[in-house]
GROMACS .gro file of C-alpha atoms in nm:
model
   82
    1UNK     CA    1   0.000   0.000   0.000
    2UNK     CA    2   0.094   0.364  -0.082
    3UNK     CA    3   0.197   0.583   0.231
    4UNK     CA    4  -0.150   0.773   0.172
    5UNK     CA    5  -0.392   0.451   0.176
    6UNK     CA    6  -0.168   0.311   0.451
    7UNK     CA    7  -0.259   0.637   0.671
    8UNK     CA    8  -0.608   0.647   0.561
    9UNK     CA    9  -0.699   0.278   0.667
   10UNK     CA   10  -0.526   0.317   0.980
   11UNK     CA   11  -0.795   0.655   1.023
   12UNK     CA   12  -1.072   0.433   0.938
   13UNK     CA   13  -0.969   0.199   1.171
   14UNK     CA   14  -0.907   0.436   1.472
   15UNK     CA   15  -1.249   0.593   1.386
   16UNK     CA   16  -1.427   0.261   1.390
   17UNK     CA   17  -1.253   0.229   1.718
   18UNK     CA   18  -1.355   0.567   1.848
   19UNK     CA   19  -1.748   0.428   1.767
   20UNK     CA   20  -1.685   0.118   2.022
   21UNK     CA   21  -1.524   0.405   2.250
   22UNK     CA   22  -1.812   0.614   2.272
   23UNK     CA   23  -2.022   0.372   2.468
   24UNK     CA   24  -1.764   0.236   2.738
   25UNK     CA   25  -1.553   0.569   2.788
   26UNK     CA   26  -1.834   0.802   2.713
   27UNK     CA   27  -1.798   1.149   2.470
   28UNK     CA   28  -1.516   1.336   2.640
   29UNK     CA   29  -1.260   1.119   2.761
   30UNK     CA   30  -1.357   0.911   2.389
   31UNK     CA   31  -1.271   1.172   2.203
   32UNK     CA   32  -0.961   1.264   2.368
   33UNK     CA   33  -0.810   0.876   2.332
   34UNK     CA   34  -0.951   0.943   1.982
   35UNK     CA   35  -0.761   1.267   1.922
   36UNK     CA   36  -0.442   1.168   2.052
   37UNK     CA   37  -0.439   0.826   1.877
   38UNK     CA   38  -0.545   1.021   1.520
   39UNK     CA   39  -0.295   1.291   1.543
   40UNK     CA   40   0.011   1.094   1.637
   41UNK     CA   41  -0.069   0.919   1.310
   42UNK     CA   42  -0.149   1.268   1.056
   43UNK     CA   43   0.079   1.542   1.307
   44UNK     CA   44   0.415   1.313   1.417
   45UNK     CA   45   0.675   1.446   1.584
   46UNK     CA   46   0.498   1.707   1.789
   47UNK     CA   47   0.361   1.575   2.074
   48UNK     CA   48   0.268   1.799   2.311
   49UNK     CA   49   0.048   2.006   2.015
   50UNK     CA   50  -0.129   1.714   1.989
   51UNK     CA   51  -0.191   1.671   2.356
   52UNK     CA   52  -0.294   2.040   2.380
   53UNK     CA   53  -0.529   2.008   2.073
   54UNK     CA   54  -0.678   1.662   2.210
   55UNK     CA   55  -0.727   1.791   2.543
   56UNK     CA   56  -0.857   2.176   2.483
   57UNK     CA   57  -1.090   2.048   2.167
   58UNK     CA   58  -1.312   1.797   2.366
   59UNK     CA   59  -1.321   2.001   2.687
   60UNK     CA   60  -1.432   2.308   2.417
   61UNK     CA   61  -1.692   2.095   2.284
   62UNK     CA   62  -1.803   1.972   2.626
   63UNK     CA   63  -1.839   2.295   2.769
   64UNK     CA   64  -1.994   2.432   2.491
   65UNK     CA   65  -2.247   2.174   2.445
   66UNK     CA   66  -2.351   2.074   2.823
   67UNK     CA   67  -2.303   2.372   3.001
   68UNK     CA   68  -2.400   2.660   2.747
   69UNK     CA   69  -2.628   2.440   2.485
   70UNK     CA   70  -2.768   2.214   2.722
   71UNK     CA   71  -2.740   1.939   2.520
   72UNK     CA   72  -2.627   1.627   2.633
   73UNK     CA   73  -2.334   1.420   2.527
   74UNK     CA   74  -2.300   1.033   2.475
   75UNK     CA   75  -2.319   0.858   2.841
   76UNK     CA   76  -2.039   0.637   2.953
   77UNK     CA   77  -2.063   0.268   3.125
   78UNK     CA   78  -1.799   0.316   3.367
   79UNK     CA   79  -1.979   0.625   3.539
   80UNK     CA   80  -1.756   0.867   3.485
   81UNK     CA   81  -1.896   1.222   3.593
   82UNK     CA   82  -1.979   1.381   3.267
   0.00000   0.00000   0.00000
């Protein structure tokens, strides 16, 4: 496989994994495994830019949506307290 089908498979694959995330880890902390996982794969070699954006993005969007939107965000099985 080319470098550019190698990276998108391995995106696919992350995102597919993200999916079976959602429901054990719930939205936020999902997201952020997500994130980190993604970007080490399409931003190497800067790793704490990728921590920043996978930590500040979800906790954006989770402010944004529960607090000031009042929407709710997908529920976790462990009980976490988001």
């Amino acid at each position: 496989l080319s470098s550019f089908w190698r990276i998108t498979l391995v995106v696919a694959v992350l995102s597919g994994a993200f999916v079976l995330l959602l429901e054990i880890l719930g939205g936020p902390l999902a997201m952020v495994v997500y994130m980190l996982a993604t970007l080490a794969v399409l931003n190497p070699g800067r790793p704490m830019q990728n921590v920043a954006i996978s930590i500040g993005l979800p906790l954006a969007l989770f402010l944004l949506f529960d607090r000031w939107l009042n929407a709710s965000i997908p529920p976790d099985a462990l009980g976490l307290p988001w």
